[in-house]
Amino acid sequence: MAAIAQDRVLHPRKEKVLSRQDVEGLIAQGQSIIIVDRNVLRVDAWLKYHPGGEKAIMHMVGRDATDEVNALHSSEARQRMRSFRIGQIQGQWKNFLPPIQGGQFRSKDEMHKAEDEGIFEASSPSERSSCSASPVFDYSEISHESFRQRRGERQETEYSSSISSVSSIDLDPQDTDKISYMDAYTQHEIDLDIDKYPSLDLNTQTDIVQKYRALHDRVRNEGLFECSYRSYLIELCRYTLLFSTFLFLLHHNYYLTSSLFLGAFWHQLAFAAHDAGHMGITHSFHTDTVIGIIISDFLGGLSLGWWKHNHNVHHIVTNSPEHDPDIEHMPFFAISHRFFASLYSSYYQRVMHYDLFARFVVRYQRYLYYPILTLGRFNLYRLSWVYLLLGQGPRKGPAWWHRWFEIAGQAFFWTWFGYGVVYRFIPSTGTRIAFVLISHMITAPLHVQITLSHFAMSTADLGVDESFPQKMLRTTMDVDCPAWLDFVHGGLQFQAIHHLFPRIPRHNLRRTRTLVQEFCKEAGIPYALYGFVDGSREVIGRLGEVGRQAAILARCQSVMAERGDFGGH
């Protein structure tokens, strides 16, 4: 045995090298293959045990997931991933479109047959865009010369004014014979982003990735991943003050006034739960999970597990109408005209119907935006209960106990809040209803902050060649505010920075912003930074724009009905 061990040290087993066709063949067999640090990982055995949910992994199948994995996982988790290694790749990896996004993969027999028949495709179906209902963007179909010419002709824009919203374009509903109005608008959005952001060619995107990884090293070396526990002591004092004031006023029968402080308490707690969910407090998976569940479930009545499953997917496919649950709010909100096609949500696994009710609400969504968000917390209760009662989280593996701990937390919350405060302490039905509504409406700024960072940004799909850092900066906006107001925003005003480095504690995000701005200038990627008022104006403008598109679509359908044209559009 000693001789065998010595021989393995002196003559280590040569790592198996897998070609792109090898990986495609494995995925065609139904295997879940991802690339991390040039290692080929087969993660089928881990899907059901992944604490962040299986869909977050499924969106990385066939892709180089190095930057996403490094951003969202600790070094210990990344080390454990090596146990799923089945080989390595050589050279630069070209991403496939994951099966969950519509990618189609050929078995080895099909590939050999295609070669024998002399069929050579410029790009396989698994390399295309995921927006099947709209024009497919394929960078390979655009000549490099024409692309350089377009980028050279564009005018320089103000560095901070980089939002990817789309203004109205003049398309006559009468001119829809060859291409539908919605498809033309989709192409228009893609063209805008192509003109505004760096080229999608391999060399440019590789250079951006290298600069991003150098930035990651610099952030780590400057200690920005380290948590300031003094800052959390201040947060704890703030939470204690808010909850104590709530109890004091409640005890003295100032029921509605006390509800204001309970709502503010919940509002502030959400930021700490967000930090814990990203392992941004102690950086220990189990410790931060316990902290997060106590905050979220026991004190707030919301499921941390549901949030993790939802939020991790959001970080991977940010602002994708078909895949990102954080922008899938039909029938109440549509931030892209693509929702008019009744898209299928890969997260919720259902069709988001653009029905009669949705058509009415979307046309007035700019006016309903704030009123609907005041009731947003009730929807989070519903989503939490569905997740826990249906057992949608891991039932084995390191997170097997989360569901039961969360159910205990839900029982505790509805005992102290539902029974103890609302039912036993508040005397009348009318006051109870008012108390519940006010306390929940006070948390609305949290929902506004979350939607503010994404609703006005691009929803265009630029295909599989776009790098992780460019996609995050293209789909996310930062909100500028004075440092003394950071506690109100809870770090969520630095969403672009947070999407690049999700595990940075929020108290370090302001310091990180300077480094990210330097990176953006060097890489040539616009950095979207708006004040709260201007950012809100952009969001309302986007909602109004989509509402107008809904009206134009209705006119198009009316014109076609008059012509008797019922096909293709």
Coordinates of C-alpha atoms in Angstrom, one line a residue:
M1 CA 0.0 0.0 0.0
A2 CA 2.8 2.4 0.9
A3 CA 4.4 1.6 -2.5
I4 CA 1.2 2.4 -4.3
A5 CA 0.8 5.7 -2.4
Q6 CA 4.4 6.6 -3.2
D7 CA 3.9 5.8 -6.9
R8 CA 0.8 8.0 -7.0
V9 CA 2.8 10.9 -5.5
L10 CA 5.7 10.4 -8.0
H11 CA 3.4 9.7 -11.0
P12 CA 0.1 11.5 -10.4
R13 CA -2.9 10.4 -12.5
K14 CA -3.1 12.5 -15.6
E15 CA -6.3 14.5 -15.6
K16 CA -8.8 13.6 -18.3
V17 CA -9.2 16.4 -20.9
L18 CA -12.8 16.8 -22.2
S19 CA -13.5 18.5 -25.5
R20 CA -16.5 20.7 -26.1
Q21 CA -18.2 17.9 -28.0
D22 CA -17.6 15.6 -25.0
V23 CA -19.3 18.0 -22.7
E24 CA -22.2 18.5 -25.2
G25 CA -22.7 14.7 -25.4
L26 CA -22.8 14.4 -21.6
I27 CA -25.4 17.2 -21.3
A28 CA -27.4 15.5 -24.1
Q29 CA -27.6 12.5 -21.9
G30 CA -29.2 14.6 -19.2
Q31 CA -26.1 15.2 -17.1
S32 CA -25.6 18.6 -15.4
I33 CA -22.1 19.7 -16.4
I34 CA -20.6 23.1 -15.4
I35 CA -17.1 24.5 -15.8
V36 CA -15.3 26.1 -12.8
D37 CA -11.7 27.1 -12.9
R38 CA -11.2 25.0 -16.1
N39 CA -12.5 21.9 -14.2
V40 CA -15.4 20.0 -15.6
L41 CA -17.9 19.3 -12.8
R42 CA -20.8 16.8 -12.9
V43 CA -23.1 18.1 -10.3
D44 CA -26.2 15.9 -10.7
A45 CA -25.7 14.3 -7.3
W46 CA -25.6 17.8 -5.6
L47 CA -28.7 19.4 -7.3
K48 CA -31.3 18.4 -4.7
Y49 CA -28.9 19.2 -1.8
H50 CA -27.7 22.6 -2.9
P51 CA -28.8 25.1 -0.2
G52 CA -29.3 27.8 -2.8
G53 CA -31.7 25.6 -4.9
E54 CA -31.2 23.5 -7.9
K55 CA -32.3 26.1 -10.4
A56 CA -29.3 28.4 -9.7
I57 CA -27.1 25.5 -10.8
M58 CA -29.3 24.6 -13.8
H59 CA -28.8 28.0 -15.3
M60 CA -25.0 27.4 -15.3
V61 CA -25.1 24.0 -17.1
G62 CA -22.8 24.1 -20.1
R63 CA -21.3 27.4 -19.1
D64 CA -18.1 28.6 -17.5
A65 CA -19.5 29.4 -14.1
T66 CA -16.2 30.4 -12.5
D67 CA -17.1 34.0 -11.8
E68 CA -20.6 33.2 -10.6
V69 CA -19.4 30.5 -8.3
N70 CA -16.6 32.6 -6.9
A71 CA -19.0 35.5 -6.3
L72 CA -21.6 33.5 -4.4
H73 CA -19.6 30.8 -2.6
S74 CA -17.1 30.6 0.2
S75 CA -13.6 29.2 -0.4
E76 CA -14.7 26.1 1.6
A77 CA -17.7 25.5 -0.7
R78 CA -15.5 25.9 -3.8
Q79 CA -13.1 23.4 -2.4
R80 CA -15.9 20.8 -1.8
M81 CA -17.0 21.3 -5.4
R82 CA -13.7 19.7 -6.6
S83 CA -15.1 16.3 -5.5
F84 CA -17.5 16.5 -8.5
R85 CA -14.6 16.9 -11.0
I86 CA -14.6 14.5 -13.9
G87 CA -11.9 16.2 -16.1
Q88 CA -10.6 19.5 -17.4
I89 CA -10.9 21.6 -20.5
Q90 CA -8.1 23.1 -22.6
G91 CA -8.2 26.5 -24.2
Q92 CA -10.9 29.1 -24.0
W93 CA -14.4 27.8 -23.2
K94 CA -17.3 28.8 -25.4
N95 CA -20.5 28.7 -23.4
F96 CA -23.6 26.6 -24.3
L97 CA -27.1 27.9 -23.7
P98 CA -28.3 25.8 -20.6
P99 CA -31.2 23.4 -21.2
I100 CA -33.4 25.2 -18.7
Q101 CA -33.1 28.3 -21.0
G102 CA -34.0 26.3 -24.1
G103 CA -30.5 25.0 -25.2
Q104 CA -30.6 21.9 -27.4
F105 CA -27.8 19.4 -27.2
R106 CA -26.7 16.7 -29.7
S107 CA -25.6 13.2 -28.6
K108 CA -22.2 11.9 -29.8
D109 CA -24.0 9.7 -32.4
E110 CA -25.9 12.8 -33.7
M111 CA -22.6 14.7 -34.0
H112 CA -20.8 11.9 -35.8
K113 CA -23.8 11.5 -38.1
A114 CA -23.7 15.3 -38.9
E115 CA -20.0 15.1 -39.6
D116 CA -20.4 12.0 -41.9
E117 CA -23.1 13.9 -43.8
G118 CA -20.9 16.9 -44.2
I119 CA -23.2 19.1 -42.0
F120 CA -21.2 21.8 -40.2
E121 CA -23.2 24.4 -38.2
A122 CA -21.7 27.8 -37.4
S123 CA -23.4 27.6 -34.1
S124 CA -25.4 24.7 -32.5
P125 CA -28.9 25.3 -31.1
S126 CA -27.4 25.3 -27.6
E127 CA -25.4 28.5 -28.2
R128 CA -28.4 30.8 -28.9
S129 CA -30.3 33.3 -26.9
S130 CA -33.0 32.2 -24.5
C131 CA -35.7 34.6 -25.7
S132 CA -37.3 32.1 -28.0
A133 CA -40.4 34.3 -28.6
S134 CA -38.3 37.2 -29.9
P135 CA -35.5 37.8 -32.4
V136 CA -32.5 35.7 -31.5
F137 CA -29.3 37.7 -30.9
D138 CA -26.3 35.7 -32.2
Y139 CA -23.1 37.7 -32.2
S140 CA -21.6 35.4 -34.8
E141 CA -24.1 36.7 -37.3
I142 CA -22.8 40.2 -37.0
S143 CA -19.6 41.1 -38.8
H144 CA -16.8 42.5 -36.7
E145 CA -16.3 45.3 -39.2
S146 CA -19.9 46.5 -39.0
F147 CA -19.9 46.3 -35.2
R148 CA -16.7 48.4 -34.9
Q149 CA -18.2 50.9 -37.3
R150 CA -21.4 51.2 -35.2
R151 CA -19.4 51.6 -32.0
G152 CA -17.2 54.2 -33.6
E153 CA -20.2 56.2 -34.8
R154 CA -21.9 56.4 -31.5
Q155 CA -21.7 59.6 -29.4
E156 CA -19.9 59.5 -26.0
T157 CA -22.4 59.6 -23.2
E158 CA -22.0 61.0 -19.7
Y159 CA -20.3 58.3 -17.5
S160 CA -22.9 58.2 -14.8
S161 CA -25.9 58.4 -17.1
S162 CA -25.8 54.9 -18.3
I163 CA -29.2 53.5 -17.7
S164 CA -30.4 51.1 -20.3
S165 CA -34.0 52.3 -20.6
V166 CA -35.5 52.5 -24.0
S167 CA -37.3 55.5 -25.3
S168 CA -40.3 55.3 -27.6
I169 CA -39.5 54.4 -31.2
D170 CA -41.6 55.4 -34.1
L171 CA -43.1 52.3 -35.5
D172 CA -46.4 52.5 -37.3
P173 CA -48.8 49.8 -36.5
Q174 CA -49.7 49.7 -40.2
D175 CA -46.1 48.6 -41.0
T176 CA -46.2 45.2 -39.4
D177 CA -46.3 42.9 -42.4
K178 CA -42.8 41.5 -42.3
I179 CA -41.9 41.9 -38.6
S180 CA -44.2 42.3 -35.6
Y181 CA -44.1 45.5 -33.6
M182 CA -42.9 43.6 -30.5
D183 CA -40.1 41.8 -32.3
A184 CA -38.9 45.1 -33.8
Y185 CA -38.9 46.6 -30.3
T186 CA -36.9 43.7 -28.9
Q187 CA -34.3 44.1 -31.7
H188 CA -34.2 47.8 -30.9
E189 CA -33.4 47.1 -27.3
I190 CA -30.6 44.7 -28.3
D191 CA -29.2 47.3 -30.7
L192 CA -29.1 49.9 -28.0
D193 CA -27.1 47.7 -25.6
I194 CA -24.8 46.6 -28.4
D195 CA -24.0 50.2 -29.1
K196 CA -23.6 51.2 -25.5
Y197 CA -21.6 48.4 -24.0
P198 CA -18.2 46.7 -25.0
S199 CA -18.0 44.3 -27.9
L200 CA -19.1 40.7 -27.2
D201 CA -16.2 39.3 -29.1
L202 CA -14.0 36.7 -27.2
N203 CA -11.0 39.0 -26.7
T204 CA -13.0 41.9 -25.3
Q205 CA -15.0 39.8 -22.9
T206 CA -11.9 37.8 -21.8
D207 CA -10.2 41.1 -21.1
I208 CA -13.2 42.3 -19.0
V209 CA -13.1 39.0 -17.0
Q210 CA -9.4 39.3 -16.3
K211 CA -9.9 42.9 -15.1
Y212 CA -12.8 41.8 -12.9
R213 CA -10.8 39.0 -11.3
A214 CA -8.0 41.4 -10.6
L215 CA -10.5 43.7 -9.0
H216 CA -11.7 40.7 -6.9
D217 CA -8.2 40.1 -5.7
R218 CA -7.8 43.8 -4.8
V219 CA -11.1 43.9 -2.9
R220 CA -10.0 40.8 -0.9
N221 CA -6.5 42.2 -0.2
E222 CA -8.0 45.5 1.1
G223 CA -10.0 43.5 3.6
L224 CA -13.4 44.5 2.2
F225 CA -14.8 41.0 2.6
E226 CA -14.2 41.2 6.3
C227 CA -17.1 42.1 8.5
S228 CA -17.1 45.0 10.9
Y229 CA -18.8 43.7 14.0
R230 CA -18.8 47.1 15.5
S231 CA -21.2 48.2 12.7
Y232 CA -23.5 45.3 13.6
L233 CA -23.4 46.3 17.2
I234 CA -24.8 49.7 16.1
E235 CA -27.4 47.9 14.0
L236 CA -28.4 45.8 17.0
C237 CA -28.9 48.9 19.1
R238 CA -31.1 50.4 16.4
Y239 CA -33.2 47.2 16.3
T240 CA -33.5 47.1 20.0
L241 CA -34.6 50.8 20.2
L242 CA -37.3 50.3 17.5
F243 CA -38.7 47.2 19.0
S244 CA -38.6 48.6 22.6
T245 CA -40.4 51.7 21.4
F246 CA -43.0 49.5 19.7
L247 CA -43.6 47.6 22.9
F248 CA -43.7 50.8 25.0
L249 CA -46.4 52.4 22.8
L250 CA -48.4 49.2 22.5
H251 CA -48.4 48.8 26.3
H252 CA -49.7 52.4 26.7
N253 CA -52.5 51.7 24.1
Y254 CA -51.0 53.8 21.3
Y255 CA -51.8 51.0 18.9
L256 CA -51.4 52.7 15.5
T257 CA -48.4 54.7 16.5
S258 CA -46.7 51.5 17.8
S259 CA -47.4 49.9 14.4
L260 CA -45.1 52.5 12.8
F261 CA -42.2 51.4 14.9
L262 CA -42.9 47.7 14.3
G263 CA -42.9 48.3 10.6
A264 CA -39.6 50.2 10.8
F265 CA -38.2 47.3 12.9
W266 CA -39.1 44.8 10.2
H267 CA -37.7 47.1 7.5
Q268 CA -34.3 47.3 9.2
L269 CA -34.2 43.6 10.0
A270 CA -34.6 42.7 6.3
F271 CA -31.1 44.2 5.6
A272 CA -29.5 42.0 8.2
A273 CA -31.3 38.9 6.9
H274 CA -30.0 39.8 3.4
D275 CA -26.5 39.9 4.8
A276 CA -26.8 36.6 6.5
G277 CA -28.4 35.0 3.5
H278 CA -25.2 35.9 1.5
M279 CA -23.0 34.7 4.4
G280 CA -21.8 38.3 4.8
I281 CA -21.7 38.4 8.6
T282 CA -19.6 35.5 9.9
H283 CA -18.9 33.9 6.5
S284 CA -19.9 30.6 8.2
F285 CA -22.7 28.8 6.3
H286 CA -24.4 27.3 9.4
T287 CA -23.8 30.3 11.7
D288 CA -25.1 32.9 9.2
T289 CA -28.1 30.6 8.4
V290 CA -29.1 30.4 12.0
I291 CA -28.8 34.2 12.3
G292 CA -30.8 34.7 9.1
I293 CA -33.6 32.3 10.1
I294 CA -33.9 33.9 13.6
I295 CA -34.2 37.3 12.0
S296 CA -36.3 36.4 9.0
D297 CA -38.6 33.7 10.3
F298 CA -38.8 34.1 14.1
L299 CA -38.9 37.9 14.1
G300 CA -40.2 38.8 10.6
G301 CA -42.4 35.9 9.5
L302 CA -40.6 35.4 6.2
S303 CA -38.8 32.3 5.0
L304 CA -35.0 32.7 4.6
G305 CA -34.9 29.5 2.6
W306 CA -37.4 30.8 0.1
W307 CA -35.5 34.0 -0.3
K308 CA -32.2 32.1 -0.9
H309 CA -33.8 30.0 -3.7
N310 CA -35.3 33.0 -5.3
H311 CA -32.4 35.4 -4.8
N312 CA -29.6 33.1 -6.0
V313 CA -31.4 32.6 -9.3
H314 CA -31.9 36.4 -9.5
H315 CA -28.1 36.9 -9.1
I316 CA -27.4 34.4 -12.0
V317 CA -30.0 35.5 -14.6
T318 CA -30.5 39.1 -13.6
N319 CA -33.3 40.9 -15.4
S320 CA -34.2 38.0 -17.7
P321 CA -38.0 38.2 -18.2
E322 CA -38.2 34.4 -18.7
H323 CA -35.9 33.4 -15.8
D324 CA -35.5 36.1 -13.1
P325 CA -38.2 35.8 -10.4
D326 CA -37.4 39.2 -9.1
I327 CA -38.9 40.9 -12.2
E328 CA -41.7 38.4 -12.8
H329 CA -44.7 40.2 -11.2
M330 CA -47.4 39.6 -13.7
P331 CA -50.3 40.5 -13.8
F332 CA -49.4 43.6 -11.8
F333 CA -46.1 44.8 -13.3
A334 CA -44.4 44.3 -16.7
I335 CA -41.0 46.0 -17.1
S336 CA -40.6 44.6 -20.6
H337 CA -42.9 44.3 -23.6
R338 CA -41.8 40.6 -23.8
F339 CA -44.3 39.8 -21.0
F340 CA -47.0 40.6 -23.5
A341 CA -46.3 37.2 -25.1
S342 CA -47.4 35.3 -22.0
L343 CA -43.9 34.1 -21.2
Y344 CA -43.2 30.8 -19.5
S345 CA -41.3 31.3 -16.2
S346 CA -38.6 28.7 -15.7
Y347 CA -38.5 29.6 -12.0
Y348 CA -42.2 29.3 -11.3
Q349 CA -42.7 26.6 -14.0
R350 CA -45.8 28.2 -15.3
V351 CA -47.0 30.6 -17.9
M352 CA -47.3 34.2 -16.9
H353 CA -50.5 34.9 -18.7
Y354 CA -51.0 38.3 -20.3
D355 CA -54.7 38.1 -19.8
L356 CA -57.5 40.6 -19.7
F357 CA -56.8 41.6 -16.1
A358 CA -53.0 42.0 -16.8
R359 CA -53.8 44.1 -19.9
F360 CA -55.8 46.5 -17.8
V361 CA -53.3 46.8 -14.9
V362 CA -50.2 47.1 -17.1
R363 CA -51.6 50.1 -18.9
Y364 CA -51.9 51.9 -15.6
Q365 CA -48.9 50.4 -13.7
R366 CA -47.0 53.6 -13.4
Y367 CA -49.8 54.9 -11.2
L368 CA -50.2 51.7 -9.3
Y369 CA -46.5 51.1 -8.6
Y370 CA -46.4 52.7 -5.1
P371 CA -49.8 51.5 -3.9
I372 CA -49.1 47.9 -4.9
L373 CA -45.7 47.9 -3.2
T374 CA -47.2 49.0 0.1
L375 CA -48.9 45.6 0.1
G376 CA -45.8 43.7 -1.0
R377 CA -45.0 42.0 2.3
F378 CA -48.3 40.0 2.2
N379 CA -47.1 38.4 -1.1
L380 CA -43.8 37.5 0.6
Y381 CA -45.8 35.6 3.3
R382 CA -47.6 33.7 0.6
L383 CA -44.4 32.7 -1.1
S384 CA -42.8 31.7 2.2
W385 CA -45.7 29.4 3.1
V386 CA -45.7 27.8 -0.3
Y387 CA -42.0 27.1 -0.1
L388 CA -42.1 25.6 3.4
L389 CA -45.4 23.7 3.2
L390 CA -44.6 22.1 -0.1
G391 CA -41.1 21.3 1.0
Q392 CA -39.4 23.0 -1.9
G393 CA -36.1 23.2 -0.2
P394 CA -33.4 20.5 0.3
R395 CA -34.5 17.6 2.4
K396 CA -31.0 16.0 2.6
G397 CA -27.5 17.3 2.8
P398 CA -26.2 20.2 5.0
A399 CA -29.4 22.2 4.7
W400 CA -31.9 19.3 5.6
W401 CA -32.8 20.9 8.9
H402 CA -33.5 24.4 7.6
R403 CA -37.1 23.7 6.7
W404 CA -38.0 22.4 10.2
F405 CA -36.2 25.3 11.9
E406 CA -38.0 27.7 9.7
I407 CA -41.4 26.1 10.4
A408 CA -40.6 26.5 14.1
G409 CA -39.8 30.1 13.4
Q410 CA -43.1 30.6 11.6
A411 CA -45.0 29.1 14.5
F412 CA -43.1 31.4 16.9
F413 CA -43.8 34.5 14.8
W414 CA -47.5 34.0 14.3
T415 CA -47.8 33.2 18.0
W416 CA -46.2 36.4 19.2
F417 CA -47.4 38.7 16.4
G418 CA -50.6 37.1 15.2
Y419 CA -52.0 35.8 18.4
G420 CA -50.2 37.8 21.1
V421 CA -50.1 41.3 19.6
V422 CA -52.9 41.5 17.0
Y423 CA -55.5 39.2 18.6
R424 CA -54.9 39.4 22.4
F425 CA -53.5 42.9 22.8
I426 CA -55.5 45.1 20.3
P427 CA -59.1 45.4 21.4
S428 CA -61.2 46.0 18.3
T429 CA -61.4 44.5 14.8
G430 CA -61.0 47.8 13.1
T431 CA -57.9 48.7 15.0
R432 CA -56.5 45.3 14.3
I433 CA -56.9 45.8 10.6
A434 CA -55.4 49.3 10.7
F435 CA -52.5 48.1 12.9
V436 CA -51.7 45.3 10.4
L437 CA -52.0 47.5 7.3
I438 CA -49.9 50.3 8.7
S439 CA -47.1 48.1 10.1
H440 CA -46.8 46.3 6.7
M441 CA -47.1 49.5 4.6
I442 CA -44.1 51.0 6.5
T443 CA -41.9 48.3 5.0
A444 CA -42.7 49.5 1.4
P445 CA -39.4 51.4 1.0
L446 CA -37.7 48.0 1.1
H447 CA -39.7 46.9 -1.9
V448 CA -39.1 50.2 -3.7
Q449 CA -35.4 49.9 -3.1
I450 CA -35.2 46.4 -4.5
T451 CA -37.2 47.2 -7.7
L452 CA -35.5 50.6 -8.1
S453 CA -32.2 49.0 -8.9
H454 CA -33.5 46.8 -11.7
F455 CA -36.9 47.9 -13.1
A456 CA -35.3 50.7 -15.2
M457 CA -32.4 48.7 -16.4
S458 CA -31.9 46.5 -19.5
T459 CA -33.9 43.3 -20.0
A460 CA -32.3 42.5 -23.4
D461 CA -30.7 39.1 -23.9
L462 CA -27.2 39.5 -25.5
G463 CA -26.6 35.8 -25.7
V464 CA -24.2 33.4 -24.0
D465 CA -20.9 35.3 -24.8
E466 CA -21.5 38.2 -22.4
S467 CA -19.3 38.0 -19.3
F468 CA -20.7 37.9 -15.8
P469 CA -19.4 41.4 -14.7
Q470 CA -20.7 43.1 -17.9
K471 CA -24.2 41.5 -17.5
M472 CA -24.4 42.5 -13.8
L473 CA -23.5 46.2 -14.6
R474 CA -25.8 46.3 -17.6
T475 CA -28.8 45.1 -15.6
T476 CA -28.3 46.8 -12.3
M477 CA -28.4 50.4 -11.1
D478 CA -26.8 52.0 -8.0
V479 CA -28.6 54.7 -6.0
D480 CA -26.5 57.6 -4.7
C481 CA -27.3 59.0 -1.2
P482 CA -25.4 60.7 1.6
A483 CA -23.5 58.3 3.9
W484 CA -25.7 59.2 6.9
L485 CA -28.7 57.8 5.0
D486 CA -27.1 54.4 4.4
F487 CA -29.0 52.9 7.3
V488 CA -32.3 53.7 5.5
H489 CA -31.3 52.0 2.3
G490 CA -29.5 49.1 4.2
G491 CA -26.8 48.7 1.5
L492 CA -29.3 47.9 -1.2
Q493 CA -28.5 51.2 -2.8
F494 CA -25.2 49.6 -3.9
Q495 CA -26.9 46.9 -6.0
A496 CA -24.4 47.0 -8.9
I497 CA -21.5 46.5 -6.5
H498 CA -23.4 43.9 -4.5
H499 CA -24.1 41.9 -7.7
L500 CA -20.4 41.9 -8.5
F501 CA -19.5 40.9 -5.0
P502 CA -22.5 39.5 -3.1
R503 CA -20.6 38.4 -0.1
I504 CA -19.1 41.8 0.8
P505 CA -20.7 43.0 4.1
R506 CA -22.9 46.0 3.4
H507 CA -21.0 48.3 5.6
N508 CA -18.0 48.0 3.2
L509 CA -20.0 48.6 0.0
R510 CA -19.5 52.4 0.0
R511 CA -15.7 51.9 0.2
T512 CA -15.9 49.3 -2.6
R513 CA -17.7 51.7 -4.9
T514 CA -14.6 53.7 -5.7
L515 CA -12.8 50.5 -6.8
V516 CA -15.7 49.4 -9.0
Q517 CA -15.9 52.8 -10.7
E518 CA -12.2 52.6 -11.5
F519 CA -12.8 49.1 -13.0
C520 CA -15.8 50.3 -15.1
K521 CA -13.7 53.2 -16.6
E522 CA -10.8 50.8 -17.4
A523 CA -13.1 48.2 -18.9
G524 CA -15.3 50.7 -20.7
I525 CA -18.5 49.5 -19.1
P526 CA -21.0 52.2 -18.2
Y527 CA -21.8 52.4 -14.4
A528 CA -25.4 53.4 -13.7
L529 CA -25.6 55.8 -10.7
Y530 CA -28.7 57.8 -10.0
G531 CA -30.1 59.7 -7.0
F532 CA -33.1 58.3 -5.4
V533 CA -35.5 60.8 -7.0
D534 CA -34.0 60.5 -10.5
G535 CA -33.8 56.7 -10.2
S536 CA -37.5 56.6 -9.2
R537 CA -38.3 58.8 -12.1
E538 CA -36.5 56.4 -14.4
V539 CA -38.5 53.4 -13.0
I540 CA -41.8 55.2 -13.4
G541 CA -40.8 56.2 -16.9
R542 CA -40.0 52.6 -17.8
L543 CA -43.4 51.4 -16.4
G544 CA -45.1 54.2 -18.3
E545 CA -43.2 53.3 -21.5
V546 CA -44.3 49.6 -21.2
G547 CA -47.8 50.7 -20.5
R548 CA -47.7 52.8 -23.8
Q549 CA -46.4 49.7 -25.6
A550 CA -49.3 47.8 -24.3
A551 CA -51.6 50.4 -25.8
I552 CA -49.7 50.2 -29.1
L553 CA -50.0 46.4 -29.2
A554 CA -53.7 46.7 -28.7
R555 CA -53.8 49.1 -31.7
C556 CA -51.7 46.7 -33.8
Q557 CA -54.1 43.9 -33.0
S558 CA -57.0 46.1 -33.8
V559 CA -55.5 47.0 -37.2
M560 CA -54.8 43.4 -38.0
A561 CA -58.3 42.4 -37.1
E562 CA -59.6 45.0 -39.5
R563 CA -57.4 43.6 -42.2
G564 CA -58.4 40.0 -41.4
D565 CA -54.7 39.2 -40.7
F566 CA -54.6 36.7 -37.9
G567 CA -51.3 34.9 -38.6
G568 CA -47.8 35.3 -37.4
H569 CA -48.2 38.3 -35.1

